[in-house]
Amino acid sequence: MRIMEDIVENIAHVRAEIGRAAARRGRDPGEITLIAVTKNVLVDKINAAVEAGITDIGENRVQEALQKQKEVVGPVKWHFIGHLQRNKVKDSLTNFALFHSLDRIALAREIQKRAEQKGVVVPCLVQVNVAGEESKFGLPPGELEAFLRQVAVLNNIKVCGLMTIAPYYNDPEAARPVFRRLRELFEQENYPAGVSMRYLSMGMSNDYTVAVEEGANMVRIGTAIFGKRKY
Ligand SMILES: *Cc1c(COP(=O)(O)O)cnc(C)c1O
């Protein structure tokens, strides 16, 4: 089926682009995780991507993800990349390898409470709204440090990096300052004990090569793999 071949080709193309962007900065492409974003993508296509070597999948809705987890074959890591509502925390905690979108203290407290009950430690990235867009979630960069101090005392949350969604620009070069700013925050050294800055999740279909040049080690790609989403 043509669509499945397209997916395989698209993944190869994206990987090659990641490789070239990494090479431009003397980076090892092996340290960059390609997360295939499968929101609104049917399970057959997701399975085709997994067969083509995809190991990491990103979803932005809990219910949709839990349903797909039953049907996607093969060992994959699931990433939660959407806005997480507090009432969804309970059902999702142990179903994702990484939450990319910790963005407010009320959510952190809910995760802490549920994680403590279950006896698990939940790996999270903090979402930063670098460009200050009204329409996007995430902490203003200036609030990050104080937020990390508050979260650092919650023993069942492990902060292990930062995530951002850059504004959509026709010219992805325009997103470069956004990615650079997140990388600077990522590299700061005065964060509280317990915070380990390991993952830098930035870059989507339109701008991932710029994000990789600026240091991303996780990119979240939907359209460039699966084609335009129909809503
Ligand atoms: C949808 C989505 C993506 C993927 O977007 P594409 O432009 O289709 O690559 C990445 N990150 C988040 C948080 C998303 O919601």
mmCIF file of C-alpha atoms and ligand atoms in Angstrom:
data_model
loop_
_atom_site.group_PDB
_atom_site.id
_atom_site.type_symbol
_atom_site.label_atom_id
_atom_site.label_comp_id
_atom_site.label_asym_id
_atom_site.label_seq_id
_atom_site.Cartn_x
_atom_site.Cartn_y
_atom_site.Cartn_z
ATOM 1 C CA MET A 1 0.000 0.000 0.000
ATOM 2 C CA ARG A 2 1.389 3.337 -1.086
ATOM 3 C CA ILE A 3 0.732 5.133 2.215
ATOM 4 C CA MET A 4 2.838 2.643 4.140
ATOM 5 C CA GLU A 5 5.725 3.049 1.702
ATOM 6 C CA ASP A 6 5.439 6.792 2.121
ATOM 7 C CA ILE A 7 5.762 6.449 5.872
ATOM 8 C CA VAL A 8 8.920 4.376 5.515
ATOM 9 C CA GLU A 9 10.367 6.888 3.063
ATOM 10 C CA ASN A 10 9.406 9.834 5.217
ATOM 11 C CA ILE A 11 11.086 8.349 8.266
ATOM 12 C CA ALA A 12 14.260 7.742 6.253
ATOM 13 C CA HIS A 13 14.139 11.337 5.024
ATOM 14 C CA VAL A 14 13.634 12.766 8.519
ATOM 15 C CA ARG A 15 16.477 10.641 9.901
ATOM 16 C CA ALA A 16 18.768 11.786 7.107
ATOM 17 C CA GLU A 17 17.895 15.431 7.795
ATOM 18 C CA ILE A 18 18.545 14.927 11.513
ATOM 19 C CA GLY A 19 21.883 13.344 10.611
ATOM 20 C CA ARG A 20 22.863 16.280 8.406
ATOM 21 C CA ALA A 21 21.810 18.876 10.987
ATOM 22 C CA ALA A 22 23.757 17.022 13.686
ATOM 23 C CA ALA A 23 26.808 16.792 11.442
ATOM 24 C CA ARG A 24 26.739 20.549 10.843
ATOM 25 C CA ARG A 25 27.309 20.943 14.582
ATOM 26 C CA GLY A 26 29.667 18.015 15.022
ATOM 27 C CA ARG A 27 27.038 16.170 17.014
ATOM 28 C CA ASP A 28 26.382 12.435 17.111
ATOM 29 C CA PRO A 29 22.941 11.823 15.550
ATOM 30 C CA GLY A 30 22.669 8.739 17.756
ATOM 31 C CA GLU A 31 22.039 10.980 20.758
ATOM 32 C CA ILE A 32 18.910 12.448 19.158
ATOM 33 C CA THR A 33 15.625 10.651 19.764
ATOM 34 C CA LEU A 34 13.060 10.850 16.993
ATOM 35 C CA ILE A 35 9.590 10.844 18.514
ATOM 36 C CA ALA A 36 6.867 10.064 15.976
ATOM 37 C CA VAL A 37 3.801 12.099 16.884
ATOM 38 C CA THR A 38 0.751 9.979 16.208
ATOM 39 C CA LYS A 39 -2.180 12.126 17.285
ATOM 40 C CA ASN A 40 -5.083 11.490 14.893
ATOM 41 C CA VAL A 41 -3.050 8.783 13.137
ATOM 42 C CA LEU A 42 -4.628 5.351 12.697
ATOM 43 C CA VAL A 43 -3.039 2.328 14.307
ATOM 44 C CA ASP A 44 -2.084 0.640 11.016
ATOM 45 C CA LYS A 45 0.078 3.590 10.132
ATOM 46 C CA ILE A 46 1.619 3.696 13.586
ATOM 47 C CA ASN A 47 2.484 0.026 13.269
ATOM 48 C CA ALA A 48 4.055 0.694 9.882
ATOM 49 C CA ALA A 49 6.218 3.349 11.520
ATOM 50 C CA VAL A 50 7.221 0.968 14.305
ATOM 51 C CA GLU A 51 8.130 -1.653 11.714
ATOM 52 C CA ALA A 52 10.273 0.983 10.037
ATOM 53 C CA GLY A 53 12.231 1.378 13.253
ATOM 54 C CA ILE A 54 10.344 4.015 15.239
ATOM 55 C CA THR A 55 10.884 3.358 18.962
ATOM 56 C CA ASP A 56 9.304 6.447 20.489
ATOM 57 C CA ILE A 57 5.749 7.664 20.047
ATOM 58 C CA GLY A 58 4.206 10.965 21.113
ATOM 59 C CA GLU A 59 0.540 11.487 21.894
ATOM 60 C CA ASN A 60 -1.283 14.516 23.203
ATOM 61 C CA ARG A 61 -4.492 12.945 24.457
ATOM 62 C CA VAL A 62 -4.584 10.420 27.269
ATOM 63 C CA GLN A 63 -7.611 8.408 26.155
ATOM 64 C CA GLU A 64 -6.452 8.186 22.551
ATOM 65 C CA ALA A 65 -3.016 7.064 23.692
ATOM 66 C CA LEU A 66 -4.292 4.397 26.082
ATOM 67 C CA GLN A 67 -6.484 2.934 23.349
ATOM 68 C CA LYS A 68 -3.586 2.840 20.895
ATOM 69 C CA GLN A 69 -1.273 1.284 23.460
ATOM 70 C CA LYS A 70 -3.431 -1.817 23.283
ATOM 71 C CA GLU A 71 -3.129 -2.049 19.513
ATOM 72 C CA VAL A 72 0.364 -0.931 18.634
ATOM 73 C CA VAL A 73 2.671 -3.917 18.370
ATOM 74 C CA GLY A 74 6.269 -3.938 19.449
ATOM 75 C CA PRO A 75 8.156 -2.429 22.336
ATOM 76 C CA VAL A 76 7.844 1.342 22.090
ATOM 77 C CA LYS A 77 8.179 4.194 24.543
ATOM 78 C CA TRP A 78 5.159 6.453 24.832
ATOM 79 C CA HIS A 79 5.627 10.155 25.390
ATOM 80 C CA PHE A 80 2.887 12.420 26.605
ATOM 81 C CA ILE A 81 3.346 15.723 24.780
ATOM 82 C CA GLY A 82 -0.010 17.489 25.157
ATOM 83 C CA HIS A 83 -1.595 19.669 27.776
ATOM 84 C CA LEU A 84 -2.305 17.398 30.734
ATOM 85 C CA GLN A 85 -5.470 18.013 32.699
ATOM 86 C CA ARG A 86 -5.328 17.208 36.379
ATOM 87 C CA ASN A 87 -8.238 14.785 36.186
ATOM 88 C CA LYS A 88 -6.288 12.694 33.635
ATOM 89 C CA VAL A 89 -3.210 12.279 35.794
ATOM 90 C CA LYS A 90 -4.488 9.315 37.753
ATOM 91 C CA ASP A 91 -5.093 7.174 34.672
ATOM 92 C CA SER A 92 -1.985 8.103 32.782
ATOM 93 C CA LEU A 93 0.895 8.116 35.255
ATOM 94 C CA THR A 94 2.296 4.687 34.604
ATOM 95 C CA ASN A 95 1.439 4.619 30.899
ATOM 96 C CA PHE A 96 4.057 7.026 29.625
ATOM 97 C CA ALA A 97 7.838 6.871 29.717
ATOM 98 C CA LEU A 98 8.086 10.661 29.806
ATOM 99 C CA PHE A 99 5.746 13.600 30.283
ATOM 100 C CA HIS A 100 6.924 16.562 28.216
ATOM 101 C CA SER A 101 4.480 19.141 29.453
ATOM 102 C CA LEU A 102 4.770 19.874 33.153
ATOM 103 C CA ASP A 103 3.703 23.501 33.116
ATOM 104 C CA ARG A 104 2.110 24.498 36.421
ATOM 105 C CA ILE A 105 2.448 23.784 40.112
ATOM 106 C CA ALA A 106 -1.108 22.507 40.483
ATOM 107 C CA LEU A 107 -0.335 19.796 37.947
ATOM 108 C CA ALA A 108 2.941 18.972 39.672
ATOM 109 C CA ARG A 109 1.130 18.557 43.008
ATOM 110 C CA GLU A 110 -1.440 16.248 41.449
ATOM 111 C CA ILE A 111 1.278 14.131 39.820
ATOM 112 C CA GLN A 112 3.128 14.011 43.134
ATOM 113 C CA LYS A 113 0.020 12.896 45.004
ATOM 114 C CA ARG A 114 -0.874 10.122 42.567
ATOM 115 C CA ALA A 115 2.709 8.995 42.083
ATOM 116 C CA GLU A 116 3.209 8.704 45.816
ATOM 117 C CA GLN A 117 0.049 6.577 46.095
ATOM 118 C CA LYS A 118 1.327 4.282 43.364
ATOM 119 C CA GLY A 119 4.899 4.256 44.640
ATOM 120 C CA VAL A 120 6.393 5.455 41.364
ATOM 121 C CA VAL A 121 8.660 8.284 40.297
ATOM 122 C CA VAL A 122 7.434 10.137 37.238
ATOM 123 C CA PRO A 123 9.965 11.547 34.736
ATOM 124 C CA CYS A 124 8.870 14.958 33.459
ATOM 125 C CA LEU A 125 10.125 17.737 31.260
ATOM 126 C CA VAL A 126 9.119 21.272 32.083
ATOM 127 C CA GLN A 127 7.364 23.047 29.232
ATOM 128 C CA VAL A 128 8.599 26.576 28.660
ATOM 129 C CA ASN A 129 6.711 29.139 26.603
ATOM 130 C CA VAL A 130 9.848 30.798 25.313
ATOM 131 C CA ALA A 131 8.129 33.106 22.836
ATOM 132 C CA GLY A 132 5.383 34.087 25.281
ATOM 133 C CA GLU A 133 2.572 33.129 22.922
ATOM 134 C CA GLU A 134 -0.905 33.575 24.412
ATOM 135 C CA SER A 135 -2.169 30.449 22.682
ATOM 136 C CA LYS A 136 0.483 28.161 24.145
ATOM 137 C CA PHE A 137 0.993 26.573 27.510
ATOM 138 C CA GLY A 138 4.259 26.606 29.382
ATOM 139 C CA LEU A 139 6.086 28.667 31.943
ATOM 140 C CA PRO A 140 7.574 32.036 31.110
ATOM 141 C CA PRO A 141 11.381 31.593 31.094
ATOM 142 C CA GLY A 142 11.682 33.980 34.011
ATOM 143 C CA GLU A 143 9.602 31.704 36.222
ATOM 144 C CA LEU A 144 11.486 28.504 35.479
ATOM 145 C CA GLU A 145 13.976 28.613 38.321
ATOM 146 C CA ALA A 146 11.396 29.315 41.013
ATOM 147 C CA PHE A 147 9.181 26.589 39.575
ATOM 148 C CA LEU A 148 12.023 24.078 39.656
ATOM 149 C CA ARG A 149 12.669 24.892 43.283
ATOM 150 C CA GLN A 150 9.039 24.135 44.081
ATOM 151 C CA VAL A 151 9.065 20.881 42.110
ATOM 152 C CA ALA A 152 12.430 19.726 43.442
ATOM 153 C CA VAL A 153 10.888 18.990 46.839
ATOM 154 C CA LEU A 154 8.255 16.700 45.299
ATOM 155 C CA ASN A 155 10.027 13.375 45.639
ATOM 156 C CA ASN A 156 7.923 11.414 43.186
ATOM 157 C CA ILE A 157 8.596 13.753 40.282
ATOM 158 C CA LYS A 158 11.904 13.616 38.460
ATOM 159 C CA VAL A 159 12.549 16.658 36.307
ATOM 160 C CA CYS A 160 14.867 15.595 33.523
ATOM 161 C CA GLY A 161 14.783 18.373 30.993
ATOM 162 C CA LEU A 162 12.893 21.052 29.106
ATOM 163 C CA MET A 163 10.429 21.202 26.247
ATOM 164 C CA THR A 164 9.129 23.997 24.075
ATOM 165 C CA ILE A 165 6.859 24.496 21.098
ATOM 166 C CA ALA A 166 8.192 27.279 18.907
ATOM 167 C CA PRO A 167 5.741 29.582 17.147
ATOM 168 C CA TYR A 168 4.962 28.511 13.595
ATOM 169 C CA TYR A 169 7.022 30.527 11.140
ATOM 170 C CA ASN A 170 7.056 30.014 7.382
ATOM 171 C CA ASP A 171 10.802 30.403 7.611
ATOM 172 C CA PRO A 172 12.048 27.999 10.303
ATOM 173 C CA GLU A 173 15.167 30.141 10.730
ATOM 174 C CA ALA A 174 12.927 32.530 12.625
ATOM 175 C CA ALA A 175 12.527 29.891 15.353
ATOM 176 C CA ARG A 176 16.264 29.732 15.998
ATOM 177 C CA PRO A 177 16.330 32.322 18.810
ATOM 178 C CA VAL A 178 13.541 30.412 20.575
ATOM 179 C CA PHE A 179 15.500 27.159 20.482
ATOM 180 C CA ARG A 180 18.704 28.897 21.473
ATOM 181 C CA ARG A 181 17.011 30.441 24.484
ATOM 182 C CA LEU A 182 15.686 27.071 25.648
ATOM 183 C CA ARG A 183 19.117 25.548 25.255
ATOM 184 C CA GLU A 184 20.593 28.333 27.382
ATOM 185 C CA LEU A 185 18.050 27.597 30.103
ATOM 186 C CA PHE A 186 18.847 23.889 29.734
ATOM 187 C CA GLU A 187 22.551 24.534 30.243
ATOM 188 C CA GLN A 188 22.255 26.696 33.335
ATOM 189 C CA GLU A 189 23.982 25.111 36.268
ATOM 190 C CA ASN A 190 22.349 26.567 39.329
ATOM 191 C CA TYR A 191 19.242 24.410 39.396
ATOM 192 C CA PRO A 192 18.216 22.679 42.615
ATOM 193 C CA ALA A 193 19.585 19.248 43.479
ATOM 194 C CA GLY A 194 17.484 16.493 41.963
ATOM 195 C CA VAL A 195 16.845 18.351 38.718
ATOM 196 C CA SER A 196 18.857 16.714 35.970
ATOM 197 C CA MET A 197 18.919 18.471 32.648
ATOM 198 C CA ARG A 198 19.194 15.541 30.284
ATOM 199 C CA TYR A 199 16.519 15.926 27.623
ATOM 200 C CA LEU A 200 15.949 18.936 25.446
ATOM 201 C CA SER A 201 12.695 18.356 23.566
ATOM 202 C CA MET A 202 12.271 20.860 20.758
ATOM 203 C CA GLY A 203 11.604 20.850 17.039
ATOM 204 C CA MET A 204 8.586 19.744 15.016
ATOM 205 C CA SER A 205 8.071 18.976 11.316
ATOM 206 C CA ASN A 206 8.580 22.530 10.211
ATOM 207 C CA ASP A 207 11.630 23.432 12.266
ATOM 208 C CA TYR A 208 13.396 20.315 13.573
ATOM 209 C CA THR A 209 16.618 20.782 11.627
ATOM 210 C CA VAL A 210 17.076 24.205 13.235
ATOM 211 C CA ALA A 211 16.228 22.708 16.632
ATOM 212 C CA VAL A 212 18.859 19.981 16.190
ATOM 213 C CA GLU A 213 21.440 22.604 15.229
ATOM 214 C CA GLU A 214 20.570 24.388 18.448
ATOM 215 C CA GLY A 215 21.004 21.295 20.612
ATOM 216 C CA ALA A 216 17.703 19.389 20.684
ATOM 217 C CA ASN A 217 18.116 15.749 21.663
ATOM 218 C CA MET A 218 14.422 14.918 21.255
ATOM 219 C CA VAL A 219 12.418 16.039 18.238
ATOM 220 C CA ARG A 220 8.668 15.522 17.921
ATOM 221 C CA ILE A 221 7.602 14.884 14.355
ATOM 222 C CA GLY A 222 4.084 14.234 13.098
ATOM 223 C CA THR A 223 3.300 15.717 9.680
ATOM 224 C CA ALA A 224 6.693 15.024 8.113
ATOM 225 C CA ILE A 225 6.175 11.313 8.820
ATOM 226 C CA PHE A 226 2.445 10.720 8.498
ATOM 227 C CA GLY A 227 1.335 13.563 6.232
ATOM 228 C CA LYS A 228 -1.127 16.322 7.012
ATOM 229 C CA ARG A 229 -3.593 15.500 9.798
ATOM 230 C CA LYS A 230 -7.300 15.520 9.025
ATOM 231 C CA TYR A 231 -9.453 16.835 11.833
HETATM 232 C C1 LIG B 1 1.331 17.882 17.090
HETATM 233 C C2 LIG B 1 2.532 18.108 17.892
HETATM 234 C C3 LIG B 1 3.807 17.881 17.353
HETATM 235 C C4 LIG B 1 4.051 17.446 15.931
HETATM 236 O O1 LIG B 1 3.715 18.462 15.034
HETATM 237 P P1 LIG B 1 4.049 18.346 13.478
HETATM 238 O O2 LIG B 1 4.095 19.760 13.023
HETATM 239 O O3 LIG B 1 2.925 17.588 12.866
HETATM 240 O O4 LIG B 1 5.337 17.670 13.343
HETATM 241 C C5 LIG B 1 4.895 18.078 18.181
HETATM 242 N N1 LIG B 1 4.759 18.493 19.455
HETATM 243 C C6 LIG B 1 3.553 18.726 20.004
HETATM 244 C C7 LIG B 1 3.471 19.161 21.422
HETATM 245 C C8 LIG B 1 2.408 18.546 19.241
HETATM 246 O O5 LIG B 1 1.211 18.775 19.794
#
